[in-house]
């Protein structure tokens, strides 16, 4: 472990900048910049493996301690200064720096090396005692809190007293001010040197009182404590939580960087700032950033002084760095350009100017908004900095959601009411309504409404259509509300457990919780009150919050065309109506992977015929009701086939359990009783008979057609008649008939027989035919296990990964809200398996089924039509196992196109896209 | 296919008797008996492959027709008689004979070869014109109905007219008699020769009228028609239904046997009869059977004349065969003994005595009652006829149910009301009651009651205990009612869909259906009416039907000891109470494979504490309620551990969703409100919040303990404290703690941590410890797929094949009643997967998990605790894949022991019984 300490300085770096795993992000950046000959204060990096060793034994291994001592000696030599030397003192910063950026999560100590003698020396040397004692009192407080584990409070109180003294001198009545107001009137920079000197004495007294020991005056002891503190901070609570949220492994550890201090607060020729090589909001190619004269780095972040722009501004006075320190600015611009070329990506830089000389303190890949990511990637490709494929790989597909939906104005004030699941992206404000009819009525009057329900059901669809946004108190990421809202491209926050909806009183009560999760208060909102839902974050706000609308740039289209060129898997959309189909096509869908037919039965004039069918006594009664439904279904398909001309359309035959269609309210029951001429009690009994304990595992899908074959026969007839009609208009129609929930080959053979019988009849009557294919969903474990058998009758498979996840994991997506969050938060499951495929469990079944199916039928077309079809990590998995296409909600099609393209590029185009899609 | 015709006669048989697949059962028996030198009328067998060919092309292949012609010629030579020769006429029988016995399902034609001339010749030759014309008229009717496809009715009417004429002659007033009464007064044997001759003419006229053609007078034409008719009968409706019921493949086909006729109706030295080599009811070793003098075989079956016993009877006059024809009897006894020794199994024989000479017409393995099967197998082993292992293999394990439970008196008159699922064996009569409290009350008054419910829930358990039998209108073979009833050894008929229960009016209405399934009538029964349930057949009868109680013979114990010696898998029982445990032990269980802890919470004094726990606001409230439950749980375990001394007890921690424990009635809610000091509306809301759409996939099993770890901690404490207590009494205790519904390794690791913490505390406090093991159920597909991971923390696996079947097939056992019967009836699934494991789907997961688990932990103990643990075919599968034990309800333990033993013997003891159980 002797190699665990890596020196950098004077144009040379011992560490390999590529070994971010060892050096951490900051250390790698410092090594890289040093090796590039850029002005970096020298120092050394203690590698991440020391952190791991420290976590195990709570001690720095002796040979590493020796290496640190040697590195300190070398640093002293390089700097011509020594730790603790009051004539030529060396001061250092000690900073954490993990492999992945974890901003603010771990600890940093600045100005280490100060003691009484050194402070006096520094005051003399800089002729700036205020600077010296300000640095000293800051260091004592920082070191005491971080390395010695003391509370910040006594130091803050002591500082406040000093401030009060200054205020008293100025004649300010302190008693009428709170701490913040006092700080604004008497900022740190107004505290004179003698007060700072007194503060140092006071701070040291605090340390003595709290620890029973003197503050360590020996700089090497300070350093040893500081390094241990940095390593210890890897396992502080907020760092652990942050890692959990960002899926950073606990065993990566952090590196520790010890670096000679440079000072931006030595006077008016000193400064500090941050810079981006391009605008992180828009991606525009210009040096962007902020700076502060006579300041330390923390002042820019702290927000007490208003930072100034880097580039010359038109306003007067021009306080930009460019205008104030033109030479330093030019140097910074040159370095920024060098670094961007070197790293071939946008950089985020930290710099300090000490007495007119520019020092670089950090460089890293810049975080950027989705819009900026797209523009920067496209621009860089055009500039020749990167290739088009790399440009495609640069953009995070998940971020595209931001571009495709309106978002909240980040600068607007907001009052957070509650948090739920970010179920469907976009933001919207409107008046609360509690039922679908009301939503439709008010929206008809031109009022924006937010539909609030405990949960939604298919009967609410017209209200969801009319609303600007949807809020549900229950349900997960694949609940009815979430799936339908995503399909409609409408904001939805689901599973807001803090909200209790009371339909009778037409109110919702929001519980407010403290940090420990105990309810502290409630807020009750009534019908008509205005709220804002942010489906991108899952937040609910009181009142109206202004939004920024979506805007797709020309670069977006360009990037997508490059992505499509590299892509091997097709991307289809899940779409149930001609309107959905049009949206899907506009977003680049290459077909419909899932057209659900049941939604077609919920419209007013149809639901009654559907109910007649369900409640019919016998086959004859069912046939009569189905005859009423046939023309509607045919018209639906005609519309969809026209929109999707030349592209395949997979139609799933009726899937949900029949009781979903039945009336739940007395009024509806009475109406149905009149229409059908059957008594209300008898209808109520029939409805009750259809109740199921576990409808998800009940009488649905192909099981309906095994007991009532007439239903599928009608649907197949509607599909084929529609296809003939649209085909006769000269439009190419590619229908694919899909059977849901099959678990045996025999079921599919029976369905194939029905399809053959109906198609024979329809084509015979028309005197012409149209090609179509016949396949099945794979959505239960048994289907996946027996895929080899199912592929005999089935010409294609479509994985219904929502249901497959439910059955494989035994998780109902409607009920899992009560415990799944706990599973994800505590790391039992890495993420919500309804959002991102459980690759090792459910994924294994998908892979097994794909292989089994292709064994029987080598050209078998394989697709995914569950929600995972729009999730980038899941898409990468589907590419890896060689599926032909993914299908997702229309608004996620661009995301899927980009994700599939990246997956193909990462796989070297080796797999995926088998068969035709 | 020239070899498809096999001749037998004169001590030699062309066919290999072992080829039952070709010769069919009857043909193989005839060949075998011929080869043994027994007196068999000669003939030939046309093999089953001809039937298959005939089914394909509706014609006998030409080369087979030639072979048949050659065989006929050879038969004529052997017999010294010729088809159609009126001086020396050859008459033959043409009979079906499939590989598996399908009694009465297919067709037979006797006396083939008769025409006018031959009949006259036969009359002259036998000097018995009555005999000749009786044979002739029977042949015409039989051939016309079977080979020519005519209705029986006109022949019956014609015969009735003849009977009426005879009656008129005797002065009987025909007009006051129905057909049956007339037949009793004028049996066939009373119709004189001249009337029979007239009947022949009448019958031929019927044929002419119905077919437009003369009855075929050419014997070879008759023969060709008859053979085709036999082959055609393989695909008649009742044969198809029978094959479906008995799982006989459609492509086996039947053979056709053509054999020279012998006549038992030639006079008083002729006779016909059937014989068993041992008593088929008791297994007693004595020739058993019936005979009729001067009769044809069908007369014995038809039941018009009362057959006489074979063996000498004490009553006078002794009309036994032994007394009447001692020589023929001795010959028959000698042959029976020869055949039993030859086949080494009980035989069922058909014989005819023609003019004093005995002919054997059929031999086959005898069907026997379960009791007889046990006795015969044990006796034969003792006689040295077979080995002990073969004796074990001889008894059908499923049949043991008959021995272990009371059955309906087969001779008692019964009025069938409805059919349901045979959910738990045994039969019982009692007064109907519609709720559990009433059941308990009435039973307390000494009245036998049958509990009738739409379905049962855990709250009904005391009523189920009190009732003699249970009937539910809903639910399948693994519904709550079925599982609990089997556990209690109580008769249960479940899923009687024809029954509508009305709790308000305290009545049940039974729909009566016609054969096409249309409802024709309803019967309404009220509280207190008496019905009888037969859980062995699934039948419900009106009123009381007498039962025959179970009786276990000494042979049963002997057979089971031989079975146990050959067995390699252990057999445990699912038992939740000390009483269950005692029953299980008495039936030979070698441990408890599943002790469900939730049932313990339903007793009155406990349910309230349970509800407090569930509805508590926080961890403290839960802890307080759990503290009340701890002593109860501990006492439960103390009782069970004492009963199971020295044997392992697997305790499953709490599994069902919490809402199952909540009050459903207002009264209970009010009481709980008082106890807990929480308002009724708030409690109602909390109850509502716990509702789940798909509770089977909801918040249950280990998921409860992830969110509320206190529950399992209490249970573990109860188990270990009980184990210490019983252990300190000097009793060996082997507890196994089992976690339900896990799907990840992390869940089990957390549970292990809870167990370690609690055990550390309990053992620390006691100053001593006790060994226990820690394992998990495998009951969701993901658990099976990731078994390799789960075996790290788990020391044993127990397959919960009920839940695994539900999830793998997406079938809720509570809801599948609406469509699963259709799946089984139409052959989509071979059988109810909740009764017999779906080996290719669910079984594959079990196999995968077993292999995966042993990869990680080679000695991993593997068991099954689902209902399949008591199903013989499933047990054979578990043996094949090498599980350590099966566990089933106590009353099925003997069945499982026998089935496991047979599986081990069939596998040659190669697999199964790995690890310790």
PDB file of N, CA, C and O in Angstrom, chain A residues 84-106:
ATOM      1  N   UNK A  84       4.272  24.576   9.852  1.00  0.00           N
ATOM      2  CA  UNK A  84       4.634  25.081  11.177  1.00  0.00           C
ATOM      3  C   UNK A  84       5.783  26.087  11.165  1.00  0.00           C
ATOM      4  O   UNK A  84       6.156  26.606  12.216  1.00  0.00           O
ATOM      5  N   UNK A  85       6.351  26.371   9.984  1.00  0.00           N
ATOM      6  CA  UNK A  85       7.457  27.336   9.913  1.00  0.00           C
ATOM      7  C   UNK A  85       6.841  28.739   9.890  1.00  0.00           C
ATOM      8  O   UNK A  85       6.107  29.090   8.973  1.00  0.00           O
ATOM      9  N   UNK A  86       7.105  29.543  10.936  1.00  0.00           N
ATOM     10  CA  UNK A  86       6.395  30.826  10.966  1.00  0.00           C
ATOM     11  C   UNK A  86       6.980  31.813   9.988  1.00  0.00           C
ATOM     12  O   UNK A  86       6.344  32.793   9.655  1.00  0.00           O
ATOM     13  N   UNK A  87       8.201  31.570   9.508  1.00  0.00           N
ATOM     14  CA  UNK A  87       8.773  32.482   8.519  1.00  0.00           C
ATOM     15  C   UNK A  87       8.214  32.167   7.118  1.00  0.00           C
ATOM     16  O   UNK A  87       7.761  33.051   6.386  1.00  0.00           O
ATOM     17  N   UNK A  88       8.245  30.869   6.770  1.00  0.00           N
ATOM     18  CA  UNK A  88       7.714  30.473   5.455  1.00  0.00           C
ATOM     19  C   UNK A  88       6.734  29.336   5.674  1.00  0.00           C
ATOM     20  O   UNK A  88       7.047  28.162   5.479  1.00  0.00           O
ATOM     21  N   UNK A  89       5.547  29.657   6.151  1.00  0.00           N
ATOM     22  CA  UNK A  89       4.610  28.574   6.523  1.00  0.00           C
ATOM     23  C   UNK A  89       3.940  27.934   5.308  1.00  0.00           C
ATOM     24  O   UNK A  89       3.612  28.632   4.340  1.00  0.00           O
ATOM     25  N   UNK A  90       3.821  26.602   5.397  1.00  0.00           N
ATOM     26  CA  UNK A  90       3.031  25.886   4.380  1.00  0.00           C
ATOM     27  C   UNK A  90       1.641  25.639   4.972  1.00  0.00           C
ATOM     28  O   UNK A  90       1.518  25.079   6.061  1.00  0.00           O
ATOM     29  N   UNK A  91       0.605  26.104   4.253  1.00  0.00           N
ATOM     30  CA  UNK A  91      -0.759  25.770   4.663  1.00  0.00           C
ATOM     31  C   UNK A  91      -1.340  24.828   3.603  1.00  0.00           C
ATOM     32  O   UNK A  91      -1.028  24.953   2.424  1.00  0.00           O
ATOM     33  N   UNK A  92      -2.150  23.908   4.030  1.00  0.00           N
ATOM     34  CA  UNK A  92      -2.715  22.944   3.063  1.00  0.00           C
ATOM     35  C   UNK A  92      -4.231  22.836   3.247  1.00  0.00           C
ATOM     36  O   UNK A  92      -4.766  23.151   4.306  1.00  0.00           O
ATOM     37  N   UNK A  93      -4.879  22.381   2.179  1.00  0.00           N
ATOM     38  CA  UNK A  93      -6.286  21.976   2.273  1.00  0.00           C
ATOM     39  C   UNK A  93      -6.309  20.453   2.308  1.00  0.00           C
ATOM     40  O   UNK A  93      -5.433  19.797   1.744  1.00  0.00           O
ATOM     41  N   UNK A  94      -7.294  19.913   2.997  1.00  0.00           N
ATOM     42  CA  UNK A  94      -7.463  18.451   3.052  1.00  0.00           C
ATOM     43  C   UNK A  94      -8.904  18.177   2.608  1.00  0.00           C
ATOM     44  O   UNK A  94      -9.861  18.584   3.285  1.00  0.00           O
ATOM     45  N   UNK A  95      -9.036  17.540   1.432  1.00  0.00           N
ATOM     46  CA  UNK A  95     -10.376  17.385   0.857  1.00  0.00           C
ATOM     47  C   UNK A  95     -10.657  15.928   0.481  1.00  0.00           C
ATOM     48  O   UNK A  95      -9.764  15.236   0.007  1.00  0.00           O
ATOM     49  N   UNK A  96     -11.904  15.568   0.615  1.00  0.00           N
ATOM     50  CA  UNK A  96     -12.340  14.259   0.131  1.00  0.00           C
ATOM     51  C   UNK A  96     -12.499  14.322  -1.380  1.00  0.00           C
ATOM     52  O   UNK A  96     -12.547  15.413  -1.966  1.00  0.00           O
ATOM     53  N   UNK A  97     -12.585  13.194  -2.025  1.00  0.00           N
ATOM     54  CA  UNK A  97     -12.790  13.155  -3.476  1.00  0.00           C
ATOM     55  C   UNK A  97     -13.065  11.730  -3.905  1.00  0.00           C
ATOM     56  O   UNK A  97     -12.171  10.917  -4.075  1.00  0.00           O
ATOM     57  N   UNK A  98     -14.353  11.407  -4.041  1.00  0.00           N
ATOM     58  CA  UNK A  98     -14.724  10.017  -4.370  1.00  0.00           C
ATOM     59  C   UNK A  98     -14.700   9.798  -5.885  1.00  0.00           C
ATOM     60  O   UNK A  98     -14.572  10.735  -6.663  1.00  0.00           O
ATOM     61  N   UNK A  99     -14.801   8.555  -6.260  1.00  0.00           N
ATOM     62  CA  UNK A  99     -14.801   8.157  -7.668  1.00  0.00           C
ATOM     63  C   UNK A  99     -15.970   8.826  -8.402  1.00  0.00           C
ATOM     64  O   UNK A  99     -15.840   9.286  -9.520  1.00  0.00           O
ATOM     65  N   UNK A 100     -17.150   8.848  -7.746  1.00  0.00           N
ATOM     66  CA  UNK A 100     -18.293   9.548  -8.324  1.00  0.00           C
ATOM     67  C   UNK A 100     -18.499  10.810  -7.515  1.00  0.00           C
ATOM     68  O   UNK A 100     -18.234  10.830  -6.317  1.00  0.00           O
ATOM     69  N   UNK A 101     -18.953  11.838  -8.173  1.00  0.00           N
ATOM     70  CA  UNK A 101     -19.167  13.104  -7.485  1.00  0.00           C
ATOM     71  C   UNK A 101     -20.260  12.948  -6.433  1.00  0.00           C
ATOM     72  O   UNK A 101     -21.326  12.406  -6.693  1.00  0.00           O
ATOM     73  N   UNK A 102     -19.944  13.404  -5.189  1.00  0.00           N
ATOM     74  CA  UNK A 102     -20.950  13.376  -4.123  1.00  0.00           C
ATOM     75  C   UNK A 102     -20.935  14.743  -3.470  1.00  0.00           C
ATOM     76  O   UNK A 102     -20.522  14.880  -2.312  1.00  0.00           O
ATOM     77  N   UNK A 103     -21.416  15.763  -4.172  1.00  0.00           N
ATOM     78  CA  UNK A 103     -21.179  17.147  -3.759  1.00  0.00           C
ATOM     79  C   UNK A 103     -21.687  17.421  -2.348  1.00  0.00           C
ATOM     80  O   UNK A 103     -22.836  17.156  -2.021  1.00  0.00           O
ATOM     81  N   UNK A 104     -20.779  17.940  -1.512  1.00  0.00           N
ATOM     82  CA  UNK A 104     -21.160  18.388  -0.172  1.00  0.00           C
ATOM     83  C   UNK A 104     -21.406  17.270   0.815  1.00  0.00           C
ATOM     84  O   UNK A 104     -21.772  17.522   1.962  1.00  0.00           O
ATOM     85  N   UNK A 105     -21.241  16.031   0.402  1.00  0.00           N
ATOM     86  CA  UNK A 105     -21.581  14.930   1.284  1.00  0.00           C
ATOM     87  C   UNK A 105     -20.489  14.637   2.298  1.00  0.00           C
ATOM     88  O   UNK A 105     -20.739  14.163   3.382  1.00  0.00           O
ATOM     89  N   UNK A 106     -19.232  14.908   1.883  1.00  0.00           N
ATOM     90  CA  UNK A 106     -18.128  14.569   2.780  1.00  0.00           C
ATOM     91  C   UNK A 106     -17.378  15.844   3.161  1.00  0.00           C
ATOM     92  O   UNK A 106     -17.758  16.936   2.756  1.00  0.00           O
TER      93      UNK A 106
END
